[in-house]
JSON list of C-alpha atoms in Angstrom, two decimals:
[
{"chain": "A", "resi": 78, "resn": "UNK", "atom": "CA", "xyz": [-89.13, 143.04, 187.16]},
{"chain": "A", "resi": 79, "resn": "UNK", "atom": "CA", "xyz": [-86.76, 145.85, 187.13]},
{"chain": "A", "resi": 80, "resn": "UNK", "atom": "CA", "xyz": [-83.10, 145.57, 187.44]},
{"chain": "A", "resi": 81, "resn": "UNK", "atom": "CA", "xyz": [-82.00, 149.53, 187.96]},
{"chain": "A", "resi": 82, "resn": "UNK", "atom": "CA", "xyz": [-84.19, 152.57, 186.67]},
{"chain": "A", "resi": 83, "resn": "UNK", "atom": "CA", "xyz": [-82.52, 155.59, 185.82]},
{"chain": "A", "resi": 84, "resn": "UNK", "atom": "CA", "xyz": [-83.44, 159.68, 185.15]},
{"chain": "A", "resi": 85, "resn": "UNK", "atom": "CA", "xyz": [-82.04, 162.80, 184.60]},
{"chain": "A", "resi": 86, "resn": "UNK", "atom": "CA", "xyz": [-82.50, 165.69, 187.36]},
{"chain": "A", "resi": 87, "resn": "UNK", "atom": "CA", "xyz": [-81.82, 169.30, 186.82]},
{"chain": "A", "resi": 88, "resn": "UNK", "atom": "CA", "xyz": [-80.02, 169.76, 189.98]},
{"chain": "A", "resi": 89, "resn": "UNK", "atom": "CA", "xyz": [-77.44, 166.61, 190.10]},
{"chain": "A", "resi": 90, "resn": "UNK", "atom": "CA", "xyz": [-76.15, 167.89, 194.14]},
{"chain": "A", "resi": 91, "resn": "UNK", "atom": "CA", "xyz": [-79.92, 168.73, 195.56]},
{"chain": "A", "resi": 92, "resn": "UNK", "atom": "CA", "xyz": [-81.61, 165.15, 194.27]},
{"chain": "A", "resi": 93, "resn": "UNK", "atom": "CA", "xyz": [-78.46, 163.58, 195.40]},
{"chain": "A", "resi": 94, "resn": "UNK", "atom": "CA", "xyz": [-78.90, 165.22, 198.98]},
{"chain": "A", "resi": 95, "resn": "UNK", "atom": "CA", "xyz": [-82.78, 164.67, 198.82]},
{"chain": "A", "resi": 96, "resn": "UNK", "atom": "CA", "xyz": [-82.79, 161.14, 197.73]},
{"chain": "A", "resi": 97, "resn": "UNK", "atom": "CA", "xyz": [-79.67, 159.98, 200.14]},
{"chain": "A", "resi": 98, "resn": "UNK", "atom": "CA", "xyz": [-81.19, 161.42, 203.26]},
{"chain": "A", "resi": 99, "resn": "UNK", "atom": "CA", "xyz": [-85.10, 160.12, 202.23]},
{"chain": "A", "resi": 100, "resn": "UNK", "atom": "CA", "xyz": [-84.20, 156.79, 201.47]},
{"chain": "A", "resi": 101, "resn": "UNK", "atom": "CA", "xyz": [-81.79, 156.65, 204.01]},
{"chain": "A", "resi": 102, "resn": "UNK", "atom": "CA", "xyz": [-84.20, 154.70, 206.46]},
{"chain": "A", "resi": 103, "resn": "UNK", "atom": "CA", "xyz": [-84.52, 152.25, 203.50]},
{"chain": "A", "resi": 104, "resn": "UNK", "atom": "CA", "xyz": [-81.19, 151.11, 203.64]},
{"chain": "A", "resi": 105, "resn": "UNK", "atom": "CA", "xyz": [-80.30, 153.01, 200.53]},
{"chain": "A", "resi": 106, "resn": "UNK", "atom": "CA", "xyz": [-76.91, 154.28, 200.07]},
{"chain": "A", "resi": 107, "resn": "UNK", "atom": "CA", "xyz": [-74.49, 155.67, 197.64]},
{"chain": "A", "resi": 108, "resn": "UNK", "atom": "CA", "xyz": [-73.17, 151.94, 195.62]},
{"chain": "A", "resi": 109, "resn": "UNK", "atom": "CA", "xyz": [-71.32, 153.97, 192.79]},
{"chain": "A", "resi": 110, "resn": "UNK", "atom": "CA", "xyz": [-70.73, 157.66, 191.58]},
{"chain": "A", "resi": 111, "resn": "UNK", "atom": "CA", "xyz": [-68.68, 158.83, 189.08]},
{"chain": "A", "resi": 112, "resn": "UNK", "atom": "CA", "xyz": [-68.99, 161.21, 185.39]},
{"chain": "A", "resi": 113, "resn": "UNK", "atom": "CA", "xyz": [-71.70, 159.06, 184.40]},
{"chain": "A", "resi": 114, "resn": "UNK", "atom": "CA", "xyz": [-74.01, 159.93, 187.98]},
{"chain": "A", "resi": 115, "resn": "UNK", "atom": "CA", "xyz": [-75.05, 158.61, 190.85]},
{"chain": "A", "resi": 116, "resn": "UNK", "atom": "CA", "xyz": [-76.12, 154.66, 191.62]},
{"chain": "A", "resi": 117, "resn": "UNK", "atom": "CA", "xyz": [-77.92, 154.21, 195.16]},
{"chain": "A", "resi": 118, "resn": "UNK", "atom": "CA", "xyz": [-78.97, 151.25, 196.13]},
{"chain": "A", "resi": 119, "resn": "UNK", "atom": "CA", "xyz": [-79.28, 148.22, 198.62]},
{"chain": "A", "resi": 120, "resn": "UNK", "atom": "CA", "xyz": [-76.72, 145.17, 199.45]},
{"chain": "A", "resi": 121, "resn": "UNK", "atom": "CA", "xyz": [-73.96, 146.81, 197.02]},
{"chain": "A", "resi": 122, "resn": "UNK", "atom": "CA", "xyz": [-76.48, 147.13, 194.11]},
{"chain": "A", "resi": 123, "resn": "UNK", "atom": "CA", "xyz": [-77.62, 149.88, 192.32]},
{"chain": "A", "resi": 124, "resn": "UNK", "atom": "CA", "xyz": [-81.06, 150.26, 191.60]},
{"chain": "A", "resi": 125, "resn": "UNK", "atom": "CA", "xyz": [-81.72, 153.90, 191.25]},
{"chain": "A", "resi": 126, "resn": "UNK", "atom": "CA", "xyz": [-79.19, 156.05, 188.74]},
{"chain": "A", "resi": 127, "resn": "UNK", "atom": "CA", "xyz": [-79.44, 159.47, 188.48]},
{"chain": "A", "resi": 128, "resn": "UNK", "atom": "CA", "xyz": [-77.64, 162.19, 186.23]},
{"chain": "A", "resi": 129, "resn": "UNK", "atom": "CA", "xyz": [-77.28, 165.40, 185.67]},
{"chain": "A", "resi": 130, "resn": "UNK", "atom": "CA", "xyz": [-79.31, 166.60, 182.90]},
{"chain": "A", "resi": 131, "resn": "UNK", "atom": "CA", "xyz": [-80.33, 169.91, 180.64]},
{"chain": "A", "resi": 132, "resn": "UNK", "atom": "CA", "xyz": [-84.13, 168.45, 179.40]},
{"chain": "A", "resi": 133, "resn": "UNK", "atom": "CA", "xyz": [-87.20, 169.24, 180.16]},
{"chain": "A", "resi": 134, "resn": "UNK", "atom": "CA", "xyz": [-88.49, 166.72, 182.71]},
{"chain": "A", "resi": 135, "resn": "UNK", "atom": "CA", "xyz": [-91.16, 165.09, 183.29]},
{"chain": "A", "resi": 136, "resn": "UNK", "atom": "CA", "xyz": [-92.23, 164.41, 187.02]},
{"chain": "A", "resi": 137, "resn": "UNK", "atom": "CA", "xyz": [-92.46, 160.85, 187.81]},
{"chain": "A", "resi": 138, "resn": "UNK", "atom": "CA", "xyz": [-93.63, 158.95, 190.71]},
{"chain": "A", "resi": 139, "resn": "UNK", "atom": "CA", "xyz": [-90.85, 156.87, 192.33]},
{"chain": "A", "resi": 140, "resn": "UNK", "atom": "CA", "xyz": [-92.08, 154.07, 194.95]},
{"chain": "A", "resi": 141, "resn": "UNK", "atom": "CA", "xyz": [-89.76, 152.35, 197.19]},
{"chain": "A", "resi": 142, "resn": "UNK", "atom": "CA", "xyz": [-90.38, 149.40, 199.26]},
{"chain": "A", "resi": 143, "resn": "UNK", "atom": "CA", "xyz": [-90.32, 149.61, 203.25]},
{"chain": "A", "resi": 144, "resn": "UNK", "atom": "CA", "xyz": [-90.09, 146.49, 205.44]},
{"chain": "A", "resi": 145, "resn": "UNK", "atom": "CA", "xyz": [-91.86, 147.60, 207.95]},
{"chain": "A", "resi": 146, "resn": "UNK", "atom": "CA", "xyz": [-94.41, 150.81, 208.51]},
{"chain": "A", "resi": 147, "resn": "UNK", "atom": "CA", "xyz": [-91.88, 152.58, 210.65]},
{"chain": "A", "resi": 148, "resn": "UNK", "atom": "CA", "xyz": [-89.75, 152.32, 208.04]},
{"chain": "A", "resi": 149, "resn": "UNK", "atom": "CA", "xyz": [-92.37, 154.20, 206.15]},
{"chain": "A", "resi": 150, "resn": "UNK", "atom": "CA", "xyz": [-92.97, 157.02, 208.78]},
{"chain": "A", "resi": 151, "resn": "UNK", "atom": "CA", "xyz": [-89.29, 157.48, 209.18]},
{"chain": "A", "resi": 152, "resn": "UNK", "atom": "CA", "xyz": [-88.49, 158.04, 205.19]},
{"chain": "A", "resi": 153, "resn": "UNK", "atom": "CA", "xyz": [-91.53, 160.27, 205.08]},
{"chain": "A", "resi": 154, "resn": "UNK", "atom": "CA", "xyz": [-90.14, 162.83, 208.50]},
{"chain": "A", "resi": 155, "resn": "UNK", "atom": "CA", "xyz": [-86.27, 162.51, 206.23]},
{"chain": "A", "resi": 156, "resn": "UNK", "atom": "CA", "xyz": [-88.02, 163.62, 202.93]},
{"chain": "A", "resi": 157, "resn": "UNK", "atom": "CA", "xyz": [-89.43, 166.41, 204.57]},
{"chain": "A", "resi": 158, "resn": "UNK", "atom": "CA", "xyz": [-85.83, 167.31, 206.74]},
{"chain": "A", "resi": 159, "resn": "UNK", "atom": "CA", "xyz": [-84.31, 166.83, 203.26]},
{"chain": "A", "resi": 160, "resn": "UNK", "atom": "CA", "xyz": [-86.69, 169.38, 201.99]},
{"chain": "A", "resi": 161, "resn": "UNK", "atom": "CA", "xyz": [-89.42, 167.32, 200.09]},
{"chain": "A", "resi": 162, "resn": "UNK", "atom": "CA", "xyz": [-93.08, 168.79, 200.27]},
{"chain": "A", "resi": 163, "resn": "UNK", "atom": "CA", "xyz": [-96.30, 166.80, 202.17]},
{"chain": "A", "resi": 164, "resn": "UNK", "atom": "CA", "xyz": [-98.52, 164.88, 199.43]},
{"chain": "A", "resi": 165, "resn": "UNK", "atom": "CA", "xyz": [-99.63, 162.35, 201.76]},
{"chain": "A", "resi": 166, "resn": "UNK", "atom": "CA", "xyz": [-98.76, 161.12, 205.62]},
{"chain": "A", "resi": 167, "resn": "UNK", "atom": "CA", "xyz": [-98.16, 158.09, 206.19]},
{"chain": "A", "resi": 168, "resn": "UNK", "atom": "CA", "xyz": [-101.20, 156.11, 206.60]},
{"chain": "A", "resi": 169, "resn": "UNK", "atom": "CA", "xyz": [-103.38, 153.24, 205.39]},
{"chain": "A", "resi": 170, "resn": "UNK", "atom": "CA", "xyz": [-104.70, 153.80, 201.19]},
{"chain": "A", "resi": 171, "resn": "UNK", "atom": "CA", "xyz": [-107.56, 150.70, 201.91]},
{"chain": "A", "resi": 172, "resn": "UNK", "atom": "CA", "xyz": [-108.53, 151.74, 198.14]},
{"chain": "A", "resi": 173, "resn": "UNK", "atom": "CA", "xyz": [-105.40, 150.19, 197.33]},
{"chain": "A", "resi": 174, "resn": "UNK", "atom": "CA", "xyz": [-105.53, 147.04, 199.69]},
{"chain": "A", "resi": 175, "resn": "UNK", "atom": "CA", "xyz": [-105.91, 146.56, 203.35]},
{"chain": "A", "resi": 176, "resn": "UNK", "atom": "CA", "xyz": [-102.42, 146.64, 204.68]},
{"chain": "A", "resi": 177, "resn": "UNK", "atom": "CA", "xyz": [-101.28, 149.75, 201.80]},
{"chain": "A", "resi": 178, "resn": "UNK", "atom": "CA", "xyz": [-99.34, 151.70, 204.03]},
{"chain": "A", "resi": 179, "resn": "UNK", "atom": "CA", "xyz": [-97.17, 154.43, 202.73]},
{"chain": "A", "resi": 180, "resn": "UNK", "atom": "CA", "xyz": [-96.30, 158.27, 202.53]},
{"chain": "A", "resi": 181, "resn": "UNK", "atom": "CA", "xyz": [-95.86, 160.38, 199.50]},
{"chain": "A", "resi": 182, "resn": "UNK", "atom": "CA", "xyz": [-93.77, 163.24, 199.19]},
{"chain": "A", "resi": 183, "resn": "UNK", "atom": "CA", "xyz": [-93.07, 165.84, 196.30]},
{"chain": "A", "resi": 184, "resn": "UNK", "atom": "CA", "xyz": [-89.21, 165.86, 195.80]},
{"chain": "A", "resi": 185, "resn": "UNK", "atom": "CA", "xyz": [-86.62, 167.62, 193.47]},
{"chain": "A", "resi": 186, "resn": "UNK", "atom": "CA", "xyz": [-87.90, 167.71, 189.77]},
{"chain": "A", "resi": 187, "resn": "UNK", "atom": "CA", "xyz": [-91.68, 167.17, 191.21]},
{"chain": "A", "resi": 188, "resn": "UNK", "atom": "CA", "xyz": [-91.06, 163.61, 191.84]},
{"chain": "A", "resi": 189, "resn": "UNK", "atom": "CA", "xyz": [-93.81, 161.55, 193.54]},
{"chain": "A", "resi": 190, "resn": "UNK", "atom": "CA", "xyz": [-91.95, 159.87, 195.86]},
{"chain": "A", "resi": 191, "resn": "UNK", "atom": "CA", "xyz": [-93.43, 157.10, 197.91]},
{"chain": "A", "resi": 192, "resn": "UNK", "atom": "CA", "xyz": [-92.26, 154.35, 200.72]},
{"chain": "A", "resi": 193, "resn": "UNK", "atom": "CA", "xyz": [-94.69, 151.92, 201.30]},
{"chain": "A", "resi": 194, "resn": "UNK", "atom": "CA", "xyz": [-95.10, 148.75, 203.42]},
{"chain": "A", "resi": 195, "resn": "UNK", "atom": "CA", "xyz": [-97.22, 145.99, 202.33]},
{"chain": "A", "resi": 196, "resn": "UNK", "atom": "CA", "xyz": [-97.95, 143.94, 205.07]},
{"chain": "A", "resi": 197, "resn": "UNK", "atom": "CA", "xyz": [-100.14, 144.34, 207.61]},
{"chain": "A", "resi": 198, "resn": "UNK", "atom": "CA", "xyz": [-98.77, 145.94, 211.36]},
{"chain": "A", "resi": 199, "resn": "UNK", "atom": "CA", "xyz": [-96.47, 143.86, 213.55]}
]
């Protein structure tokens, strides 16, 4: 449904630094940067803009897809390297589905940050 998503962060340098090395084991990479923020994405396409701003934000929770669980356990040990705080190992939510896996961390801003996998282990 979405194309790209984008939000303002109070601390342009630390969410850059946070988000890079979390989503890192997502395939996510810097696709463009310049006055108007940061685009990270997959394949060359932006998805997630961020910006440097001076409002009051609101936390929001940010899931990103994982192909595979270890793809989940490794973003969740790079959000915490990168500085992010524990809100959930990763692990089965069965109150979601059956094969829910995914790990939660509090980033920059109080962002709910989340990789999950939705199919079931290999």
């Amino acid at each position: 449904m979405f194309d790209h998503i984008g939000f303002g962060v109070s601390d342009y340098e630390a969410s850059k630094a946070f988000f890079l090395k979390a989503l890192q084991p997502l395939g996510v990479s810097v696709v463009m940067e310049g006055p108007f923020g940061i685009g990270l994405g997959q394949n060359n396409q932006p998805s997630l803009w961020m910006h440097q701003s001076t409002q009051t934000l609101a936390p929001l929770h940010l899931a990103f897809a994982a192909t595979n669980r270890k793809q989940v356990d490794e973003f969740y040990r790079a959000a915490l390297q990168a500085g992010g705080k524990d809100k959930g190992a990763p692990g089965i939510r069965p109150h979601y589905h059956a094969n829910y896996y995914g790990a939660f961390v509090i980033g920059p801003d109080g962002h709910n940050v989340e990789a999950v996998c939705h199919r079931p282990e290999a």
